[in-house]
Coordinates of C-alpha atoms and ligand atoms in Angstrom, one line a residue:
M241 CA 0.0 0.0 0.0
K242 CA 1.2 3.5 -0.8
I243 CA 0.3 6.7 1.0
T244 CA 0.5 9.9 -1.0
V245 CA 0.0 13.4 0.3
R246 CA -1.1 16.0 -2.3
P247 CA -2.7 19.4 -2.5
G248 CA -6.3 19.7 -3.7
G249 CA -9.9 20.4 -2.9
I250 CA -12.1 17.7 -1.4
A251 CA -15.0 18.2 -3.9
Q252 CA -12.8 18.4 -7.0
T253 CA -10.5 15.4 -6.5
S254 CA -11.6 12.2 -8.0
S255 CA -11.4 9.0 -6.1
E256 CA -13.3 5.7 -5.5
C257 CA -14.2 6.8 -2.0
I258 CA -13.6 9.7 0.3
I259 CA -13.5 9.0 4.0
L260 CA -14.9 11.8 6.2
G261 CA -14.9 12.1 10.0
I262 CA -18.2 13.3 11.5
Y263 CA -18.6 14.5 15.2
E264 CA -21.6 13.2 17.0
G265 CA -24.6 15.3 17.6
E266 CA -23.4 18.6 16.1
R267 CA -25.7 20.8 14.0
S268 CA -22.9 22.5 12.0
L269 CA -20.4 20.4 10.1
E270 CA -16.6 20.7 10.1
E271 CA -14.9 22.1 7.1
P272 CA -14.5 19.2 4.7
A273 CA -17.9 17.8 5.5
R274 CA -19.5 21.2 4.9
V275 CA -17.9 21.4 1.5
V276 CA -19.3 18.0 0.6
D277 CA -22.7 19.0 2.0
R278 CA -22.9 22.1 -0.1
A279 CA -21.8 20.3 -3.2
S280 CA -24.4 17.6 -2.7
A281 CA -27.3 20.0 -2.1
G282 CA -27.4 19.4 1.7
M283 CA -27.4 15.6 1.5
L284 CA -25.1 15.2 4.6
Q285 CA -27.3 17.5 6.8
E286 CA -30.3 15.6 5.7
I287 CA -28.9 12.2 6.6
M288 CA -27.8 13.4 10.0
Q289 CA -31.1 15.0 10.7
S290 CA -33.0 11.9 9.6
G291 CA -31.1 10.0 12.4
D292 CA -29.8 7.3 10.0
F293 CA -26.3 8.3 10.9
K294 CA -25.4 10.5 13.9
G295 CA -21.7 10.3 14.0
E296 CA -21.5 7.7 16.7
R297 CA -17.9 6.6 17.3
Y298 CA -16.6 4.2 14.7
R299 CA -20.0 3.7 12.9
S300 CA -19.7 4.1 9.2
F301 CA -22.3 5.1 6.5
L302 CA -21.9 5.0 2.8
L303 CA -23.1 7.7 0.4
Y304 CA -23.2 6.9 -3.3
Q305 CA -22.4 9.2 -6.2
P306 CA -23.0 12.6 -4.6
R307 CA -23.8 15.2 -7.2
E308 CA -21.1 17.7 -8.0
I309 CA -18.4 15.8 -6.2
A310 CA -15.6 14.2 -8.2
A311 CA -15.4 11.1 -6.0
R312 CA -17.7 8.1 -6.6
R313 CA -18.5 7.5 -2.9
I314 CA -18.2 8.9 0.5
M315 CA -17.7 6.8 3.6
L316 CA -18.8 8.7 6.7
V317 CA -17.2 7.6 9.9
G318 CA -18.4 8.7 13.3
L319 CA -15.8 10.3 15.6
G320 CA -18.1 10.3 18.6
K321 CA -18.6 13.4 20.8
R322 CA -16.1 16.2 20.1
K323 CA -15.1 16.6 23.7
D324 CA -14.1 12.9 23.9
C325 CA -12.2 12.9 20.7
T326 CA -8.5 12.1 21.0
L327 CA -5.7 11.2 18.6
D328 CA -6.3 7.6 19.4
K329 CA -10.0 7.9 18.4
I330 CA -8.9 9.5 15.1
R331 CA -6.5 6.6 14.5
G332 CA -9.4 4.3 15.2
A333 CA -11.9 6.2 13.0
A334 CA -9.4 6.2 10.1
A335 CA -8.8 2.5 10.5
Q336 CA -12.5 1.7 10.7
G337 CA -13.3 3.8 7.6
A338 CA -10.5 2.2 5.6
R339 CA -11.7 -1.3 6.6
A340 CA -15.2 -0.4 5.5
V341 CA -13.9 0.8 2.1
R342 CA -11.8 -2.4 1.8
D343 CA -14.8 -4.5 2.6
L344 CA -16.7 -2.9 -0.3
G345 CA -14.0 -4.3 -2.6
L346 CA -12.4 -1.0 -3.5
H347 CA -8.7 -0.5 -3.9
E348 CA -8.2 3.2 -3.4
L349 CA -9.3 5.9 -0.9
L350 CA -9.0 9.5 -0.1
M351 CA -8.9 11.4 3.2
P352 CA -8.8 15.1 3.9
A353 CA -5.9 16.1 6.2
T354 CA -8.6 18.0 8.2
F355 CA -10.5 14.8 8.8
A356 CA -10.7 15.8 12.5
R357 CA -9.4 18.6 14.7
I358 CA -8.1 18.5 18.2
P359 CA -7.2 21.7 20.0
G360 CA -3.4 21.9 20.5
V361 CA -2.6 19.1 18.0
P362 CA -0.9 20.4 14.8
P363 CA -2.2 19.2 11.4
T364 CA 0.9 16.9 11.1
G365 CA -0.2 15.1 14.3
I366 CA -3.6 14.4 12.7
I367 CA -1.9 13.2 9.5
R368 CA 0.3 10.8 11.4
A369 CA -2.8 9.4 13.2
L370 CA -4.6 9.0 9.9
A371 CA -1.8 7.2 8.1
E372 CA -1.1 5.0 11.1
G373 CA -4.7 4.2 11.5
V374 CA -5.2 3.2 7.9
M375 CA -2.1 1.0 7.7
L376 CA -2.6 -0.7 11.1
G377 CA -6.3 -1.2 10.6
L378 CA -5.9 -2.9 7.2
Y379 CA -3.4 -5.4 8.5
A380 CA -4.1 -9.0 7.9
F381 CA -1.9 -12.1 8.2
D382 CA -2.8 -14.7 5.6
E383 CA 0.5 -16.2 4.6
F384 CA -0.7 -19.6 5.7
K385 CA -4.1 -19.5 3.9
T386 CA -4.0 -21.3 0.5
T387 CA -7.4 -20.4 -0.8
N388 CA -8.8 -17.2 -2.0
E389 CA -11.7 -17.4 0.4
G390 CA -9.2 -17.7 3.2
K391 CA -7.2 -14.7 2.1
K392 CA -8.5 -11.1 2.7
K393 CA -8.6 -10.7 -1.1
N394 CA -9.7 -7.1 -1.0
V395 CA -6.7 -4.9 -0.8
I396 CA -6.4 -1.1 -0.6
E397 CA -3.5 -0.2 -2.8
A398 CA -3.5 3.6 -2.7
V399 CA -4.3 6.0 0.0
T400 CA -4.3 9.8 -0.7
I401 CA -4.3 12.4 2.0
L402 CA -5.5 15.8 0.7
V403 CA -3.9 19.0 2.0
E404 CA -5.8 22.2 1.2
N405 CA -3.0 24.6 2.1
A406 CA -0.1 24.0 -0.3
Q407 CA 2.3 25.7 2.2
E408 CA 1.8 22.8 4.6
L409 CA 2.5 20.2 2.0
Q410 CA 6.1 19.4 2.9
A411 CA 5.4 19.1 6.6
A412 CA 2.4 16.9 5.8
R413 CA 4.5 14.6 3.6
D414 CA 7.2 14.3 6.3
A415 CA 4.5 13.4 8.8
A416 CA 3.0 10.8 6.5
R417 CA 6.4 9.3 5.8
K418 CA 7.2 9.0 9.5
A419 CA 3.8 7.3 10.1
E420 CA 4.5 4.9 7.3
I421 CA 7.9 3.9 8.7
I422 CA 6.4 3.3 12.1
A423 CA 3.4 1.4 10.8
R424 CA 5.6 -0.7 8.6
A425 CA 7.7 -1.6 11.6
V426 CA 4.5 -2.6 13.5
Q427 CA 3.6 -4.8 10.6
V428 CA 7.0 -6.5 10.7
V429 CA 6.4 -7.3 14.4
R430 CA 2.8 -8.5 13.8
D431 CA 4.0 -10.8 11.0
L432 CA 6.7 -12.3 13.3
V433 CA 4.4 -12.8 16.2
S434 CA 1.6 -14.2 14.1
R435 CA 3.9 -16.7 12.4
P436 CA 3.7 -20.1 14.0
A437 CA 6.6 -21.4 16.1
N438 CA 7.5 -24.2 13.6
S439 CA 8.3 -21.4 11.2
A440 CA 9.3 -18.6 13.4
T441 CA 12.3 -20.4 15.0
P442 CA 15.2 -18.7 16.7
A443 CA 17.1 -19.1 13.4
F444 CA 14.2 -17.4 11.6
M445 CA 14.4 -14.5 14.1
A446 CA 18.1 -14.2 13.4
R447 CA 17.6 -14.3 9.6
T448 CA 14.9 -11.6 9.9
A449 CA 17.3 -9.4 12.0
K450 CA 20.0 -9.8 9.3
T451 CA 17.5 -8.8 6.6
I452 CA 16.4 -5.8 8.6
A453 CA 20.0 -4.8 9.1
K454 CA 20.8 -5.0 5.4
T455 CA 17.8 -3.0 4.3
S456 CA 17.8 -0.4 7.0
G457 CA 21.5 0.1 7.6
L458 CA 22.2 -1.6 10.9
V459 CA 25.0 -3.8 12.0
C460 CA 23.8 -7.3 13.0
T461 CA 25.8 -9.8 15.0
V462 CA 24.4 -13.2 16.0
L463 CA 26.1 -15.3 18.6
S464 CA 25.8 -19.0 18.2
P465 CA 25.3 -21.4 21.1
S466 CA 29.0 -22.2 21.3
Q467 CA 29.9 -18.5 21.3
A468 CA 27.4 -17.8 24.0
K469 CA 28.8 -20.7 26.0
K470 CA 32.4 -19.3 25.7
L471 CA 31.1 -16.0 27.1
G472 CA 29.4 -17.8 30.0
M473 CA 25.7 -17.2 29.2
G474 CA 24.6 -20.1 31.4
C475 CA 21.0 -18.8 31.9
F476 CA 20.3 -18.2 28.2
L477 CA 21.8 -21.6 27.3
G478 CA 20.1 -23.3 30.3
V479 CA 16.7 -22.4 28.8
A480 CA 17.8 -23.5 25.3
Q481 CA 19.1 -26.9 26.4
G482 CA 15.7 -28.6 26.3
S483 CA 15.2 -27.8 22.6
R484 CA 16.7 -29.0 19.4
E485 CA 16.6 -25.6 17.8
P486 CA 19.9 -23.8 18.2
A487 CA 19.5 -20.7 20.3
Q488 CA 20.5 -17.4 18.7
F489 CA 21.7 -14.3 20.6
I490 CA 20.9 -11.5 18.3
V491 CA 22.5 -8.0 18.5
L492 CA 21.5 -5.1 16.2
E493 CA 23.3 -1.8 16.4
Y494 CA 22.3 1.5 15.0
V495 CA 24.9 4.3 14.9
P496 CA 23.6 7.7 13.9
A497 CA 25.6 10.5 12.2
K498 CA 27.5 12.5 14.9
A499 CA 27.6 9.4 17.1
Q500 CA 30.1 11.0 19.5
H501 CA 27.5 13.2 21.0
A502 CA 24.6 10.7 21.0
D503 CA 23.3 8.9 24.1
T504 CA 23.3 5.1 23.9
I505 CA 20.1 3.2 24.6
V506 CA 20.0 -0.5 24.8
L507 CA 16.7 -2.3 24.0
V508 CA 16.3 -5.9 25.1
G509 CA 13.5 -8.1 23.9
K510 CA 12.5 -11.5 25.2
A511 CA 12.2 -13.9 22.2
I512 CA 11.0 -17.3 23.4
T513 CA 9.8 -18.6 20.1
F514 CA 7.6 -21.1 21.9
D515 CA 7.1 -21.4 25.6
S516 CA 5.8 -24.8 26.6
G517 CA 6.9 -24.2 30.2
G518 CA 9.7 -26.7 29.8
I519 CA 9.7 -29.5 32.5
S520 CA 7.3 -27.3 34.5
L521 CA 5.0 -27.9 31.6
K522 CA 2.1 -25.5 31.0
P523 CA -1.5 -26.9 30.8
A524 CA -2.5 -27.9 27.2
R525 CA -5.4 -25.5 27.1
G526 CA -4.4 -22.3 25.3
M527 CA -0.8 -23.3 24.9
E528 CA -0.9 -22.5 21.2
R529 CA -0.8 -18.8 22.2
M530 CA 2.7 -19.3 23.5
K531 CA 4.0 -18.8 20.0
D532 CA 3.7 -15.1 20.9
D533 CA 6.3 -15.3 23.7
M534 CA 8.8 -13.7 21.3
S535 CA 6.7 -10.5 21.1
G536 CA 9.3 -8.4 23.0
G537 CA 12.1 -9.6 20.8
A538 CA 10.0 -9.0 17.7
A539 CA 9.2 -5.5 18.9
V540 CA 12.9 -4.7 19.4
L541 CA 13.6 -5.8 15.8
G542 CA 10.8 -3.6 14.5
I543 CA 11.9 -0.6 16.7
M544 CA 15.5 -1.0 15.4
Q545 CA 14.2 -0.9 11.8
A546 CA 12.1 2.2 12.4
A547 CA 14.8 4.0 14.5
A548 CA 17.3 3.5 11.6
Q549 CA 14.8 4.6 8.9
L550 CA 13.8 7.7 11.0
K551 CA 17.5 8.5 11.6
I552 CA 16.9 8.9 15.3
P553 CA 19.9 10.9 16.7
L554 CA 20.7 8.2 19.3
R555 CA 22.9 5.2 19.4
V556 CA 20.4 2.4 19.7
I557 CA 21.4 -1.3 20.4
G558 CA 18.8 -4.0 20.2
I559 CA 19.5 -7.3 22.0
V560 CA 17.2 -10.2 21.3
P561 CA 18.0 -13.6 23.0
A562 CA 16.0 -16.1 21.0
T563 CA 15.3 -19.7 22.0
E564 CA 12.5 -22.2 22.5
N565 CA 11.5 -23.4 26.0
L566 CA 10.8 -27.1 25.6
P567 CA 11.0 -30.2 27.9
G568 CA 13.6 -32.3 26.0
G569 CA 15.7 -34.9 27.6
A570 CA 18.5 -32.4 28.3
A571 CA 16.2 -29.8 29.6
L572 CA 16.7 -27.7 32.8
K573 CA 15.0 -29.2 35.8
P574 CA 13.5 -27.6 38.9
G575 CA 16.2 -27.5 41.6
D576 CA 19.1 -27.1 39.1
V577 CA 21.5 -24.3 39.7
I578 CA 23.0 -22.4 36.7
T579 CA 25.5 -19.6 36.4
S580 CA 24.6 -16.4 34.6
L581 CA 26.8 -14.2 32.5
S582 CA 27.0 -11.8 35.4
G583 CA 28.5 -14.5 37.6
K584 CA 25.4 -14.8 39.8
T585 CA 24.1 -18.3 40.4
V586 CA 20.4 -19.0 39.9
E587 CA 18.3 -21.8 41.4
I588 CA 15.6 -22.9 39.1
I589 CA 12.3 -23.2 41.0
T590 CA 10.2 -23.5 37.8
T591 CA 11.4 -23.9 34.3
D592 CA 8.4 -21.9 33.2
A593 CA 10.0 -18.7 34.5
E594 CA 12.4 -18.8 31.6
G595 CA 12.0 -15.3 30.2
R596 CA 13.8 -13.8 33.1
L597 CA 16.6 -16.2 32.7
I598 CA 17.4 -15.3 29.1
L599 CA 16.9 -11.6 29.9
A600 CA 19.3 -11.9 32.8
D601 CA 22.2 -12.7 30.4
A602 CA 21.0 -10.2 27.9
L603 CA 20.8 -7.4 30.6
A604 CA 24.3 -8.3 31.7
Y605 CA 25.5 -8.3 28.1
A606 CA 23.9 -4.9 27.6
Q607 CA 26.3 -3.3 30.2
R608 CA 29.1 -3.7 27.7
Y609 CA 27.8 -0.8 25.7
K610 CA 27.9 1.5 28.7
P611 CA 24.4 2.7 28.0
H612 CA 22.6 5.7 29.4
A613 CA 19.5 3.5 29.7
I614 CA 18.3 0.0 29.2
I615 CA 14.7 -0.8 28.4
D616 CA 13.5 -4.4 28.1
L617 CA 10.2 -5.5 26.6
A618 CA 9.0 -9.0 27.5
T619 CA 5.8 -11.1 27.7
L620 CA 7.1 -12.0 31.2
T621 CA 4.2 -12.9 33.5
G622 CA 0.6 -14.0 33.4
A623 CA 0.5 -12.2 36.8
C624 CA 0.8 -8.9 34.9
I625 CA -2.4 -9.7 33.0
T626 CA -4.1 -10.6 36.3
A627 CA -3.0 -7.3 37.7
L628 CA -3.6 -4.9 34.8
G629 CA -5.7 -6.7 32.2
N630 CA -5.0 -7.4 28.6
D631 CA -4.6 -3.8 27.3
V632 CA -2.0 -2.4 29.6
A633 CA 1.7 -3.1 30.0
G634 CA 3.3 -3.1 33.5
V635 CA 6.4 -0.8 33.8
M636 CA 8.9 -1.0 36.6
G637 CA 12.5 0.0 36.9
T638 CA 15.3 1.7 38.8
D639 CA 15.0 5.2 37.4
E640 CA 12.0 7.4 37.9
Q641 CA 12.9 9.8 35.2
L642 CA 13.2 7.0 32.7
I643 CA 9.9 5.6 33.9
N644 CA 8.3 9.0 33.5
K645 CA 9.6 9.2 29.9
I646 CA 7.9 5.9 29.2
K647 CA 4.6 7.2 30.8
E648 CA 4.7 10.2 28.6
A649 CA 5.3 8.1 25.5
A650 CA 2.4 5.9 26.6
A651 CA 0.1 9.0 27.0
A652 CA 1.1 10.2 23.5
T653 CA 0.7 6.9 21.7
S654 CA -2.2 5.3 23.8
E655 CA 0.1 2.2 24.2
K656 CA -0.9 2.1 27.8
V657 CA 1.4 1.4 30.8
W658 CA 1.0 1.4 34.5
Q659 CA 3.8 1.4 37.0
L660 CA 4.4 -1.3 39.6
P661 CA 6.8 -0.9 42.5
L662 CA 10.1 -2.8 43.0
W663 CA 10.5 -2.3 46.7
E664 CA 13.2 -4.3 48.5
E665 CA 10.6 -6.4 50.4
Y666 CA 9.7 -8.0 47.1
S667 CA 13.3 -8.8 46.2
E668 CA 13.6 -10.6 49.6
L669 CA 11.1 -13.2 48.2
L670 CA 13.7 -14.3 45.6
K671 CA 16.3 -15.4 48.2
S672 CA 17.5 -18.9 47.6
D673 CA 18.9 -21.4 50.1
I674 CA 21.4 -22.8 47.7
A675 CA 22.2 -20.1 45.1
D676 CA 22.5 -16.3 44.9
I677 CA 18.9 -15.9 43.7
K678 CA 16.0 -18.1 42.7
N679 CA 14.0 -17.6 39.5
A680 CA 10.5 -17.6 41.0
A681 CA 8.8 -16.7 44.3
G682 CA 5.2 -17.7 45.1
R683 CA 2.1 -16.6 43.3
D684 CA 1.9 -13.2 45.1
A685 CA 3.0 -10.1 43.2
G686 CA 4.2 -12.2 40.3
A687 CA 4.7 -9.4 37.9
I688 CA 6.8 -7.5 40.5
T689 CA 8.9 -10.4 41.5
G690 CA 9.6 -11.0 37.8
G691 CA 10.8 -7.4 37.7
C692 CA 12.9 -7.8 40.8
F693 CA 14.6 -10.8 39.3
L694 CA 15.6 -8.8 36.3
K695 CA 16.7 -5.8 38.4
A696 CA 19.4 -8.0 40.0
F697 CA 21.2 -8.1 36.6
T698 CA 21.0 -4.5 35.6
G699 CA 23.9 -3.1 37.6
K700 CA 23.9 0.7 38.0
T701 CA 22.5 1.5 34.6
P702 CA 19.1 3.2 34.6
W703 CA 16.7 0.5 33.6
V704 CA 13.0 0.0 32.8
H705 CA 11.2 -3.3 32.3
V706 CA 8.0 -3.3 30.3
D707 CA 5.9 -6.4 30.8
I708 CA 3.8 -6.8 27.6
A709 CA 2.2 -10.2 28.4
G710 CA -1.3 -8.5 28.1
P711 CA -1.1 -6.1 25.2
A712 CA 1.1 -8.1 22.8
W713 CA -1.9 -10.0 21.6
T714 CA -5.6 -9.2 21.4
E715 CA -8.5 -11.6 21.2
K716 CA -10.9 -8.7 20.5
D717 CA -10.9 -7.2 17.1
R718 CA -10.5 -3.4 17.4
P719 CA -10.3 -0.7 14.7
Y720 CA -6.5 -0.4 14.4
L721 CA -5.7 -3.5 16.3
P722 CA -7.1 -6.4 14.3
K723 CA -7.5 -9.6 16.3
G724 CA -4.1 -11.3 16.9
A725 CA -0.6 -9.8 17.3
T726 CA -0.7 -6.1 18.0
G727 CA 2.9 -5.0 17.6
F728 CA 2.7 -3.3 21.0
G729 CA 5.9 -1.5 22.0
V730 CA 6.9 -0.1 18.6
R731 CA 4.9 3.1 18.7
L732 CA 5.6 3.5 22.5
I733 CA 9.4 3.2 22.3
I734 CA 9.8 5.1 19.0
N735 CA 7.9 8.0 20.6
L736 CA 10.2 7.8 23.6
L737 CA 13.3 7.8 21.3
E738 CA 11.9 10.7 19.2
N739 CA 11.4 12.8 22.4
W740 CA 14.5 11.6 24.3
K741 CA 16.0 15.0 24.6
K742 CA 12.8 16.8 25.5
K743 CA 12.2 17.9 29.0
G744 CA 9.6 15.8 30.8
Y745 CA 6.2 17.4 31.6
I746 CA 4.8 14.7 34.0
K747 CA 5.2 15.6 37.6
G748 CA 3.8 14.0 40.7
E749 CA 0.6 12.2 40.2
K750 CA -0.4 13.7 36.9
V751 CA 0.4 10.7 34.8
N752 CA -1.3 8.5 32.2
R753 CA -4.0 10.8 31.1
Ligands
LIG1323 N1 5.5 -16.4 28.8 C1 5.0 -16.6 30.1 C2 4.1 -15.4 30.6 C3 2.8 -15.3 29.9 C4 1.7 -16.0 30.4 C5 2.6 -14.5 28.8 C6 0.5 -15.9 29.7 C7 1.4 -14.4 28.2 C8 0.3 -15.1 28.7 C9 6.1 -16.7 31.1 O1 7.3 -17.3 30.6 C10 5.7 -17.5 32.2 O2 5.4 -18.7 32.0 N2 5.6 -16.9 33.4 C11 5.1 -17.6 34.6 C12 6.1 -17.2 35.7 C13 5.8 -18.0 37.0 C14 6.1 -19.4 36.7 C15 6.8 -17.4 38.0 C16 3.7 -17.2 34.9 O3 3.4 -16.0 34.6 O4 2.9 -18.0 35.3
LIG1324 MN1 7.2 -19.5 30.8
LIG1325 ZN1 7.6 -17.2 28.6

């Protein structure tokens, strides 16, 4: 799909279908809708007064062949009440409109840049939301369908965003291009996470990382199991030893121009390509979902691609330890003690707490880059879903400023996060009788004790852990989050990197609006 931004009037530009945003319950129409209304002899007003379509959020309504309008059709999409309208709703409305146009079997659509307005949000902000909404909403994964009925055969090939004011054209094009880069990165992540585990193996993750490196200008290094062994990655290899698939320790590096002055950020992503639980086997029911246990690693690959393409002025390192967690004959057993890259010994209480083991070595490895910050993304605990539900990620870490930056990025992108504490009392729960630390405490505060375990391997570097077990996957189909893999984390972390040097505006309790 291609997104083009060009100048022109809404009534004069020909298209298969215009998508128009409509606020709920308003007598006077917004500018693009008013133009359409006038050119169609008041048809829009008539429809709204009849009550057939009132602008209810995400409802759509098709108008056919309006007189004196160059476009063949108009798809009205409800934005809901103006006072409740946010960028996220605009993203959703654009997605919903585009999906309705696709379902008509059309291949092309047009949207005005003035689709909706939010006080304080510049036109470029709206354009980003429109472009993201359309691309994310139209996503489908049908690589493994072999019949036409199975595939979403209708495809939108061309999207045009119309800008009235030619002076704003360049800024509008830049905004759309950025949105395209970010949405494409989200698509890469969704593709990886959707892909079944017999195809998305650790080796596949490594190949994907190499392809991304080649096409986006990154340096990619993959450590083999024997290299990892020489370094002493006992935790990472401990998890891998129950599987026949060779583990892959993937490192991507992005070096910006003027690298001497750039801060270094390390991103770490959990990539368990399938989590059976190992010897501490998970129940069979729902286990197929555990192909998504590499969502953090996939997000890091997508973020690295977007960071390079956006030329973010930071040195960004992506570390993705990739392995399966299977109960083979050589697998780790409860009670085993293994030695991590940091030198700390770990007693295995359950082999199902494997994510924190591979992350322990990745976090220790991250120190080699002397980073200003380490951020990890991981589908770490079911307990985080119990605490916060399916739509919200848990954040916890050792640096309030860094946590606040994440909260700001979350507020800006609607990739929601909520902070959990890492008080010492929780770390006490991980004391082992035989080793330096154990990999699981009881059921209580499971998301937090997971975070506490990771904290033990972060040294003095400011670090934040984002537990994405909930939001990495959605069972509900939503406008720009089709059912399945969401690609959570890409928009969040890219926003954070884009605003890295900006002064924070969140103080005290005023967070997560
Ligand atoms: N990958 C799981 C966490 C998970 C569970 C993600 C459900 C998404 C949905 C992780 O490896 C795991 O098994 N965690 C255990 C930790 C426990 C054994 C300490 C959990 O959450 O039960
Ligand atoms: Mn597990
Ligand atoms: Zn796991």
